[in-house]
Short mmCIF file of C-alpha atoms in Angstrom, two decimals:
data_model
loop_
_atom_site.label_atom_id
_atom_site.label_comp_id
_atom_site.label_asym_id
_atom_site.label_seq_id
_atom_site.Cartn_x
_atom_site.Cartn_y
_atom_site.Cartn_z
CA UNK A 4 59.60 71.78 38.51
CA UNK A 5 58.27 71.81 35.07
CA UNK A 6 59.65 68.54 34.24
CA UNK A 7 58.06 66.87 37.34
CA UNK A 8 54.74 68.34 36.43
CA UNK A 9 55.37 66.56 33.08
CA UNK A 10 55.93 63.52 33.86
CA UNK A 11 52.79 63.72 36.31
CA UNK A 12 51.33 64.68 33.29
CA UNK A 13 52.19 61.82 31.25
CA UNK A 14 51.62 59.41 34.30
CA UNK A 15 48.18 60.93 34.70
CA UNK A 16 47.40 60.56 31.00
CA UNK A 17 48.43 57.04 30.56
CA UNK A 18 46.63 56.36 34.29
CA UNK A 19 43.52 57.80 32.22
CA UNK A 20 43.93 55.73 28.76
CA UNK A 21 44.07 53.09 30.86
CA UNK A 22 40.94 53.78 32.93
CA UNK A 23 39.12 54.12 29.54
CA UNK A 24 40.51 50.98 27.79
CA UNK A 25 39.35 48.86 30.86
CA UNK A 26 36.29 50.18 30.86
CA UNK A 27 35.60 49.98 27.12
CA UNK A 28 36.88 45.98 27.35
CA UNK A 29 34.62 45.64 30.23
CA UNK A 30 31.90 47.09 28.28
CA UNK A 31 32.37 45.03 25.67
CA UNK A 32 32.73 42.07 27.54
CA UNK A 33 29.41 42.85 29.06
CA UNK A 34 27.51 43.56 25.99
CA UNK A 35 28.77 40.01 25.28
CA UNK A 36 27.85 38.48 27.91
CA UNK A 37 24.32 40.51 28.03
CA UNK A 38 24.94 41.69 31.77
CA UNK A 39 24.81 45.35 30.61
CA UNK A 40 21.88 44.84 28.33
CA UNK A 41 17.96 44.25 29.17
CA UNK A 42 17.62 40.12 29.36
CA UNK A 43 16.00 37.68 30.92
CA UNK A 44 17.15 34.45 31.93
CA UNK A 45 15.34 31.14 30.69
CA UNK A 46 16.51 27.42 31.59
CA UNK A 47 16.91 24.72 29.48
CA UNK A 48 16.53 21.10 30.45
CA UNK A 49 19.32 18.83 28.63
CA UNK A 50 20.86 15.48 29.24
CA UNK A 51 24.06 16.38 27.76
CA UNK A 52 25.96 19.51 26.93
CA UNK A 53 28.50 17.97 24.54
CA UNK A 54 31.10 20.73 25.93
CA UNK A 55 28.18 23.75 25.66
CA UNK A 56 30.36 26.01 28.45
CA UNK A 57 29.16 29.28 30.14
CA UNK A 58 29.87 32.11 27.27
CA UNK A 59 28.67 30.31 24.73
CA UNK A 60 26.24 32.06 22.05
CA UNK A 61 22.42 30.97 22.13
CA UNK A 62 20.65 31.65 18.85
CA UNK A 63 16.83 31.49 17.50
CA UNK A 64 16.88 31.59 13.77
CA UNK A 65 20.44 31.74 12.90
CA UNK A 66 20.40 34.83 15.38
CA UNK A 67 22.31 35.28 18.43
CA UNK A 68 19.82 36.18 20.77
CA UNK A 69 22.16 35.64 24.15
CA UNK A 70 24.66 33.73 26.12
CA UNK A 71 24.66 30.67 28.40
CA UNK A 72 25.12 31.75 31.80
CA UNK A 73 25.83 28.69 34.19
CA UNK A 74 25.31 24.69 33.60
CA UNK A 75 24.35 22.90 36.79
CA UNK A 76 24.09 19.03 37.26
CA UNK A 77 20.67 18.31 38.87
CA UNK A 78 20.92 14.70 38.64
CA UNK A 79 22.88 12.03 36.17
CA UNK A 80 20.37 12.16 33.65
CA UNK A 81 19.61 16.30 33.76
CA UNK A 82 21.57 19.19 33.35
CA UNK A 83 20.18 22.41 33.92
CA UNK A 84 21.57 25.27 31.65
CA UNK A 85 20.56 28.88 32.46
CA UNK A 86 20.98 31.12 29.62
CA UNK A 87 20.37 35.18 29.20
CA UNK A 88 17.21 35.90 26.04
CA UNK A 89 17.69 39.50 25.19
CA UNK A 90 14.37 41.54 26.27
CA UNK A 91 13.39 42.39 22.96
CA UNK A 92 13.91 38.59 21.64
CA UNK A 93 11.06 37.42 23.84
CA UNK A 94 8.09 38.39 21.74
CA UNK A 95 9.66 35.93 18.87
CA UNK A 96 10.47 33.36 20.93
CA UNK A 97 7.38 31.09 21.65
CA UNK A 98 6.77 28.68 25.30
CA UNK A 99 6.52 25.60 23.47
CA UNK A 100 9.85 26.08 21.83
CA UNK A 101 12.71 23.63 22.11
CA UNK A 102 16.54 23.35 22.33
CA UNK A 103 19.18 21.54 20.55
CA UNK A 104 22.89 21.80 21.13
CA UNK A 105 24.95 21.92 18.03
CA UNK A 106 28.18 23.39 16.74
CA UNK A 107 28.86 26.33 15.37
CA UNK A 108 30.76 25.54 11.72
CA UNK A 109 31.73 21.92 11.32
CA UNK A 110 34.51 22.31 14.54
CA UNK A 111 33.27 25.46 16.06
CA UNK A 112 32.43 26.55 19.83
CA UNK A 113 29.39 24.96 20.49
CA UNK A 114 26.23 26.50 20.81
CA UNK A 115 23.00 26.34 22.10
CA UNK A 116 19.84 26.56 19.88
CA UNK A 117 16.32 27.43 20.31
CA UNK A 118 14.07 25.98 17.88
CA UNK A 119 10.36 27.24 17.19
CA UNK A 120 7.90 24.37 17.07
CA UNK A 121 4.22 24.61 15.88
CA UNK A 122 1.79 25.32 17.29
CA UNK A 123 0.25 28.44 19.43
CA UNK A 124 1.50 29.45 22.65
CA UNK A 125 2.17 32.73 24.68
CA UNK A 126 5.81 34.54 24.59
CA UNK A 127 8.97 33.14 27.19
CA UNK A 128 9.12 35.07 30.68
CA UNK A 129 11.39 34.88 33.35
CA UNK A 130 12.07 31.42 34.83
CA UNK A 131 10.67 29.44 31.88
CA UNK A 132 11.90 26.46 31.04
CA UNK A 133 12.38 24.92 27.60
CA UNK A 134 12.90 21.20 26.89
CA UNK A 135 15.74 19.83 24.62
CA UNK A 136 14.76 18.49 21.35
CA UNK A 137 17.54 15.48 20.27
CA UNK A 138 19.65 17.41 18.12
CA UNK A 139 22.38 16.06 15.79
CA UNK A 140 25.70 14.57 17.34
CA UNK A 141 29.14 15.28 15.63
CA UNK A 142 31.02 12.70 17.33
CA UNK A 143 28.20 10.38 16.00
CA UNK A 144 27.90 11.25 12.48
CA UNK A 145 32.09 11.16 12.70
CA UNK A 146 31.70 7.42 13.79
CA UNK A 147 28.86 6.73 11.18
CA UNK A 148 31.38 8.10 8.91
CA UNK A 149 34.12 5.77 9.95
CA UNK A 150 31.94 2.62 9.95
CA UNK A 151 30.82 3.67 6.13
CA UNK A 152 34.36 4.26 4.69
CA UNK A 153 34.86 1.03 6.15
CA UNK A 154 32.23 -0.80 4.09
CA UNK A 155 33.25 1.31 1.21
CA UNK A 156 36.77 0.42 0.89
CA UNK A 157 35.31 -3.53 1.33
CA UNK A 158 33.16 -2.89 -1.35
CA UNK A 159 36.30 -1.48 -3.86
CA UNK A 160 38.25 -4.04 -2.58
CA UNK A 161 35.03 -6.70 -3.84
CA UNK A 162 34.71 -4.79 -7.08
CA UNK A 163 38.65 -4.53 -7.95
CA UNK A 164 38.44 -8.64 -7.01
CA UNK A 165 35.51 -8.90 -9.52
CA UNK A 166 36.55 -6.81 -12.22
CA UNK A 167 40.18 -8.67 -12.00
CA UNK A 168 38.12 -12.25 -12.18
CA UNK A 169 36.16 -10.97 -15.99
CA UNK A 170 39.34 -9.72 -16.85
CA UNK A 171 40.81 -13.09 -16.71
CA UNK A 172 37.82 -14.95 -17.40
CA UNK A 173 37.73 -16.20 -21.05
CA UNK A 174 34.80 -17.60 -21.04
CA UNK A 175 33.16 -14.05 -20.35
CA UNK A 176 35.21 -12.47 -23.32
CA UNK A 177 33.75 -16.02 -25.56
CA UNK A 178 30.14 -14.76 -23.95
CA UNK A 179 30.61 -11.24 -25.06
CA UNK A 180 31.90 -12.03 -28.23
CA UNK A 181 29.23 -14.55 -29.21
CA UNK A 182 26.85 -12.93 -32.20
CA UNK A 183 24.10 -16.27 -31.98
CA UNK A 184 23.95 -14.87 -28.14
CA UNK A 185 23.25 -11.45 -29.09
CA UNK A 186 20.92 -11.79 -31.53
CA UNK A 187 18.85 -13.95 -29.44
CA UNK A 188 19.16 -10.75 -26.58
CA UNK A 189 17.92 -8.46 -29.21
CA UNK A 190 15.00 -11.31 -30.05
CA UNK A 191 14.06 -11.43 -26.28
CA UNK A 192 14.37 -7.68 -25.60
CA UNK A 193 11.60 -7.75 -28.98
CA UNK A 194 9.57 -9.80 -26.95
CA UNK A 195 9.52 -7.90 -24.06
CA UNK A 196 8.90 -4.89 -26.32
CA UNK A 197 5.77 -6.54 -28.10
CA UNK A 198 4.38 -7.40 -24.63
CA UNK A 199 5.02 -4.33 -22.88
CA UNK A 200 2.75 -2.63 -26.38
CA UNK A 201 0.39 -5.40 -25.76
CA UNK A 202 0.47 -4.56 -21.66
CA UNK A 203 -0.10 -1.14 -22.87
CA UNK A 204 -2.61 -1.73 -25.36
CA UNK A 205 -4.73 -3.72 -22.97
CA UNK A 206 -4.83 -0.80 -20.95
CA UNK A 207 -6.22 1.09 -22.74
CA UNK A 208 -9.01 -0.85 -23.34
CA UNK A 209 -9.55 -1.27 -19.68
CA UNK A 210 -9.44 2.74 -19.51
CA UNK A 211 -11.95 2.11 -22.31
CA UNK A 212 -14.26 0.17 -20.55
CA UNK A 213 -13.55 1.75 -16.99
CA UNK A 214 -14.59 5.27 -18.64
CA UNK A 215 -18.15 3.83 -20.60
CA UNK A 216 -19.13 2.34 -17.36
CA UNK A 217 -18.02 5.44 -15.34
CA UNK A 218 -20.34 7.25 -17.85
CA UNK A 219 -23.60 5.28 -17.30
CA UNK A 220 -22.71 2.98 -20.77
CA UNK A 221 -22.83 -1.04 -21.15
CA UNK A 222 -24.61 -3.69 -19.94
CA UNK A 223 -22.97 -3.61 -16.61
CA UNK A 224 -23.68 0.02 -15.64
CA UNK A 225 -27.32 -0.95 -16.05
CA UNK A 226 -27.43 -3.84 -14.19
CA UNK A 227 -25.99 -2.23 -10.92
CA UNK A 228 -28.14 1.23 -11.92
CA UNK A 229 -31.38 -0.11 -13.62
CA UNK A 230 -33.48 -1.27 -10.75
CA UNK A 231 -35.59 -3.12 -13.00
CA UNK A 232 -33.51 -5.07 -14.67
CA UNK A 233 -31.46 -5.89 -11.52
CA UNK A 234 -34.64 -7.09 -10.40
CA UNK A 235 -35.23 -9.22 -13.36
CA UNK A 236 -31.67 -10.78 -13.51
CA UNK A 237 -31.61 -11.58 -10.18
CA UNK A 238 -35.11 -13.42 -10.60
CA UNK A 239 -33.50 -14.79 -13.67
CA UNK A 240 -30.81 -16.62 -11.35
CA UNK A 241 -33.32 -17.39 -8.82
CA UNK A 242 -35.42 -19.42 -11.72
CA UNK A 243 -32.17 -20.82 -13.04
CA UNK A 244 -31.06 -22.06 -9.46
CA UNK A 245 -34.49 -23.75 -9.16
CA UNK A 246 -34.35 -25.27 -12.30
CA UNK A 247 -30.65 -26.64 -11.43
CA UNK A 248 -32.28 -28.10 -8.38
CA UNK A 249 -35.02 -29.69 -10.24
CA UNK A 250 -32.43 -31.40 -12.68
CA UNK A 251 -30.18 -32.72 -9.55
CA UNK A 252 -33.23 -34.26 -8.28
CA UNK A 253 -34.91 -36.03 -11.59
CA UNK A 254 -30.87 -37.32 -12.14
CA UNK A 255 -31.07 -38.38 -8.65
CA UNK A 256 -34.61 -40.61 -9.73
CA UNK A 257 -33.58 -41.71 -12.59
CA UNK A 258 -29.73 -43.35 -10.68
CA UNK A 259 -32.14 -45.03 -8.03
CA UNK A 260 -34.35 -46.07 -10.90
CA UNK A 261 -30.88 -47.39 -12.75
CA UNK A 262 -29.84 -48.89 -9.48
CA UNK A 263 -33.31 -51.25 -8.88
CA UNK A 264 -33.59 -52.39 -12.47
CA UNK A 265 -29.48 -53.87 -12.44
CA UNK A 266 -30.48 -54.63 -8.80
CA UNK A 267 -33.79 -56.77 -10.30
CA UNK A 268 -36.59 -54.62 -8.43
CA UNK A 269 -39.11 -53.86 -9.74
CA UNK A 270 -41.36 -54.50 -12.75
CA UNK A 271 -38.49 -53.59 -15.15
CA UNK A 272 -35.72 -55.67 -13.80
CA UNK A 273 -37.68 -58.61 -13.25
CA UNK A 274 -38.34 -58.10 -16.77
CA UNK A 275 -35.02 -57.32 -17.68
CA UNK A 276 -32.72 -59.47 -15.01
CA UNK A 277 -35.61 -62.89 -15.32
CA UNK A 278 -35.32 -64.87 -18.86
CA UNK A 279 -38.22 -66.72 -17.99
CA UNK A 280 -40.64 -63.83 -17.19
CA UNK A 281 -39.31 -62.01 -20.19
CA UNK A 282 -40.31 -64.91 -22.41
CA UNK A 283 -43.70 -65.34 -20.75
CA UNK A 284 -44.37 -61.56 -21.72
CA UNK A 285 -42.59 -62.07 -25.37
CA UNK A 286 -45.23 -64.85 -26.39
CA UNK A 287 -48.58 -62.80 -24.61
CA UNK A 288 -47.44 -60.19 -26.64
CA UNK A 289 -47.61 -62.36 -29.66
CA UNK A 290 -50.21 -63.35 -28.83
CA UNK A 291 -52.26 -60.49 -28.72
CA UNK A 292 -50.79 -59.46 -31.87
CA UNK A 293 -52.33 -62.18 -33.54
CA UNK A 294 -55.64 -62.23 -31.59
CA UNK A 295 -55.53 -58.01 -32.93
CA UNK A 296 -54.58 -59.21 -36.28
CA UNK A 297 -57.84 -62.14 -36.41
CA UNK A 298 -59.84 -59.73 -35.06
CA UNK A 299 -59.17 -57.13 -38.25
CA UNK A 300 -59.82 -59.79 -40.58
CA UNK A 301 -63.01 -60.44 -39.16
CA UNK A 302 -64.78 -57.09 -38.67
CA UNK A 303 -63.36 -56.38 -43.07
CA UNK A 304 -65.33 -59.76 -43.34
CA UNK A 305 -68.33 -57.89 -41.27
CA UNK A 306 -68.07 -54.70 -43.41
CA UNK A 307 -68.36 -56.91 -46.61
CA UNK A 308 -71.49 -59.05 -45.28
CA UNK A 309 -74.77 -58.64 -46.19
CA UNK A 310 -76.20 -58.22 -42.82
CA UNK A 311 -73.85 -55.53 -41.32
CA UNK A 312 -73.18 -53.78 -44.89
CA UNK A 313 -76.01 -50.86 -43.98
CA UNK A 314 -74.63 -50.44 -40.79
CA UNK A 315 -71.06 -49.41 -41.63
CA UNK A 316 -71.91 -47.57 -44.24
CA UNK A 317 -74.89 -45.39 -41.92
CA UNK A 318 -71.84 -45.05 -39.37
CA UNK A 319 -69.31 -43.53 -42.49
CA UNK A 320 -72.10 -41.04 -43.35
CA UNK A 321 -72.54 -40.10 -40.03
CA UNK A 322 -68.43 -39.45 -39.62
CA UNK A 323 -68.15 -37.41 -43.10
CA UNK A 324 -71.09 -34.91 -41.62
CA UNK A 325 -69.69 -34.72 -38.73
CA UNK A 326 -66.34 -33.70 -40.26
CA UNK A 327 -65.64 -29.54 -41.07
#
């Protein structure tokens, strides 16, 4: 008798570790899962889940803040995922936030990820729905990965072809070994020393001038500040234009004029183009040279005569008083 109430004993006791153990897994399952805990469920709007399965963790800030409870295919562009937001989570997490699914590690579960954007807006309630924000892709950045160790190994294989080429290239080794060569590399990287000191020295001076202009000095700063002497050297070009337009139009006389006398108008080119009339004119002007020259002679004669002596000499008298 007291060995069957012993083992009823031991049944009972194991019956009751066992009650406990399944109840402390299903607890901890549920605390999990947040169906024990205060939550509220929020949907977010993807076009791909990239495996994101219902258990996953969501996070906000590197902090688990729930789990994804279902994914449901609305059409074949949207997929609605319903995830459980702890209760005391939804002050900190923000209406206009967005979500990105990533992995968790490098090959992790994946995860879903609620990311705060700027701005002001009230705190998530039941029902709400957050948008997805394009999020990295692994299986993209292990493709972009491929392509570039592709281009890489072309590239070594381009270098180890190029650095087996100098190798056997003597005429590089004669170009390396060439002193005349270097020396005129050392003259030109002078140069180019000399005219960046010159670059920089000029420069300066601009600062220079920049700085006595910024400062109200020179000629310049006046001219755009003084308003009297921007009047002055604007009426200074105005009387300079005019006088350039006066001097276009006496050169434009003077090539007409040119143009008539070698065409043979006027008095001047008749003169000039007509031997005959230019003789004509030579001897009249003899001729009143002499006439000028008779008539001299003849009022010295007057002077010296008798007759007309008194007169010239009242008219001198009368010039010499009338002189200071």
């Amino acid at each position: 008798m007291e060995s069957k109430m012993m083992n009823t004993a031991k049944l009972g006791a194991m019956v009751l570790a066992g009650l406990i153990f399944l109840v402390m897994m299903l607890y901890i399952i549920g605390k999990n899962q947040n169906i024990f805990g205060s939550s509220i469920t929020v949907v977010a709007v993807v076009e791909h889940v990239s495996g994101l399965v219902p258990g996953n963790d969501v996070r906000f800030q590197g902090i688990n803040v729930g789990t994804v409870k279902s994914v449901e295919m609305v059409n074949d562009s949207t997929i609605h995922v319903t995830i459980y937001v702890l209760n005391k989570m939804r002050p900190f997490i923000r209406k206009n936030a967005m979500t990105t699914i990533n992995t968790d590690g490098l090959m992790g579960n994946k995860i879903i990820q609620i990311v705060p954007q700027a701005g002001d807006a009230p705190p998530i309630e039941e029902g709400d729905i957050l948008y997805a924000q394009p999020g990295v892709d692994p299986d993209r950045i292990f493709k972009a990965l491929d392509v570039t160790s592709g281009q890489i190994a072309k590239t070594s294989e381009n270098l180890f072809e190029i650095t087996e080429r100098i190798k056997l290239s003597e005429g590089v080794w004669k170009l390396l070994g060439d002193t005349t060569i270097s020396e005129e590399l050392k003259s030109t990287l002078g140069a180019f020393r000399a005219a960046g000191s010159q670059a920089t020295t000029l420069g300066k001076t601009a600062n220079e001038m920049l700085h006595t202009w910024e400062n109200g000095g020179g000629l310049v700063n006046r001219l755009f500040t003084d308003s009297v002497m921007s009047n002055s050297f604007f009426k200074t070009i105005q009387d300079a234009e005019k006088a350039t337009a006066e001097a276009n139009r006496t050169i434009l006389e003077i090539k007409a004029m040119v143009a008539e006398v070698e065409a043979g108008q006027g008095t001047a080119g008749l003169i000039l183009k007509d031997s005959a009339t230019r003789e004509s004119i030579h001897q009249s002007i003899m001729m009143i040279e002499k006439g000028v020259e008779e008539f001299n002679i003849n009022m010295e004669a007057m002077r010296h005569n008798f007759l007309f002596r008194r007169y010239f000499k009242k008219l001198e008298k009368e010039q010499k008083k009338s002189q200071p």
